[in-house]
Amino acid sequence: MKKDVLVMNVGSSSVKYSFFRNGKIIGKDNFERVFTKKQRLDVVRKVAEKVDISGLACVAHRVVHGGSITGARKVDKALLSRLRRVAELAPLHDIPEIEVIEFFMKLKVPQVAVFDTAFHQDMPLKAKAYGLPYKYYLKGIRKYGFHGISHEYVSRGLKGKVITCHLGNGCSVTAIRNGKSVDTSMGFTPLEGLVMSTRSGSLDPSVIPYMVKHEKVSLERISDMLNKESGLLGVSGKSYDLRDLMNSKDKRCLLAAEMFFYSVTKQIGGFAAALNGVDTIVFTAGIGENNASVRKNILSYLAYLGVKVDGAKNKKNSRVISSRNSKVKVMVIRTDEEKAIALQALQAMRK
Ligand code: ADP
């Protein structure tokens, strides 16, 4: 059986690819400033020539929003039309990805779609539904959750009650019981939940009509502000990068950092309650993997759970950073979303 997998990750302004042979990455590239469909397809054509598509088991696509789809799926016409319907929930990413799927479809290459939402789709209804009139749940207005590829990858093989913290540009926390996501902090879109680099995270929905009325701004403008000008950047007014904020003496910078730790802690605490305990807490992604001081600040709130951190191991970003007598195991696990996509795609091809 062919085993090469081309992983495509297409956004509104970039095309990333990685190329796997026997589960090992042997090539990758990241093209920035790719804005139009024509530019996108020109890049993809070059990628297709470079990797020799005749040897591919499949092209695997990272699709951010898969609606209620669970697992990775082989692409056929029916799936494609379902993706087109769901794409309006995450247009900036999913529409460019669909254009690339259509390109490879013409070349008759087998394709698999792997979803950021899929891991969370079996969450119980009480976690998925919002406290809105139920007809809206039936119309699809509910929690979908994101970063599922990463949460699933870093929790593989961990038994019992696990809380995974994906802290990168976007940040989310997931509650996992025996390998299944039972709740997650992001919601209908990736805006819900934690304070993030430039996203506000959760707030009282009444803020929005109030701002429309009193600040005289459009809904579109508010949506931009909540996604791109809020969070660490918005509170500090200086930077979205926790390293800058924690090194600063500026009060608002320090406040932004403190709000970040506090929001992650509250989410972990909430999920520890939801799971009725926690065996393992995992940190991953850019901030979670690399910043010991951030982890220390977050974990300092969790002593009541019996969390004890081994300072030296934490500083070294060791795989296990809790001390031997900690009631909860705390781990740092590198996420590898591209590899996870390739693995999920090969599995789907075998089905
Ligand atoms: P994403 O996949 O969400 O775009 P990544 O997991 O690649 O993000 O993480 C990128 C983020 O991690 C950036 O916001 C960057 O500032 C942050 N980051 C990387 N290393 C560190 C560090 N040592 N301390 C704090 N933030 C870090």
Coordinates of N, CA and C in Angstrom, one line a residue, residues 27 30 46 68 92 105 128 145 177 186-187 202 252 263 270 281 291 298 306 312 333 348:
G27 N 9.4 16.6 4.1 CA 9.4 17.9 3.4 C 8.3 18.8 3.9
N30 N 6.0 26.7 3.8 CA 4.9 27.6 4.2 C 4.9 28.8 3.3
K46 N 2.3 23.9 -7.9 CA 3.8 23.7 -7.7 C 4.0 22.6 -6.6
S68 N -21.0 18.7 12.6 CA -21.1 17.6 13.5 C -20.4 16.3 13.1
L92 N -13.0 31.9 6.6 CA -11.7 32.3 6.3 C -10.7 31.1 6.1
M105 N -9.3 17.0 -6.5 CA -10.3 16.1 -7.0 C -10.2 16.0 -8.5
K128 N -22.7 20.6 25.0 CA -22.7 21.2 23.7 C -23.8 22.3 23.5
G145 N -16.3 23.4 19.5 CA -15.0 23.1 20.0 C -13.9 23.1 18.9
R177 N -12.3 12.2 29.2 CA -12.5 11.0 30.0 C -12.2 9.8 29.2
M186 N -13.5 26.2 23.9 CA -14.0 27.0 22.7 C -15.4 26.6 22.3
G187 N -16.1 27.4 21.6 CA -17.5 27.1 21.4 C -18.0 27.0 20.0
S202 N -14.5 34.5 26.6 CA -15.9 34.6 26.9 C -16.1 36.0 27.6
R252 N -0.6 47.5 33.1 CA -1.6 46.8 32.2 C -1.0 45.6 31.5
S263 N -7.6 33.0 33.8 CA -8.6 32.3 32.9 C -8.3 30.9 32.7
G270 N -12.8 24.3 36.6 CA -14.1 24.0 36.2 C -14.2 22.6 35.6
I281 N -2.8 16.6 33.9 CA -3.0 17.9 33.2 C -1.9 17.9 32.2
N291 N 7.0 27.7 28.0 CA 7.2 28.8 29.0 C 6.9 28.2 30.4
I298 N 0.1 29.3 36.4 CA -1.2 28.7 36.3 C -1.4 27.6 37.4
G306 N -4.1 19.2 44.9 CA -2.9 18.4 45.2 C -1.9 18.4 44.2
A312 N 12.6 22.2 39.0 CA 13.7 22.0 38.1 C 13.2 21.3 36.8
I333 N 3.7 18.0 26.7 CA 3.7 17.2 25.5 C 3.7 18.0 24.3
A348 N -8.0 6.6 8.1 CA -9.3 6.7 7.4 C -9.2 6.0 6.0

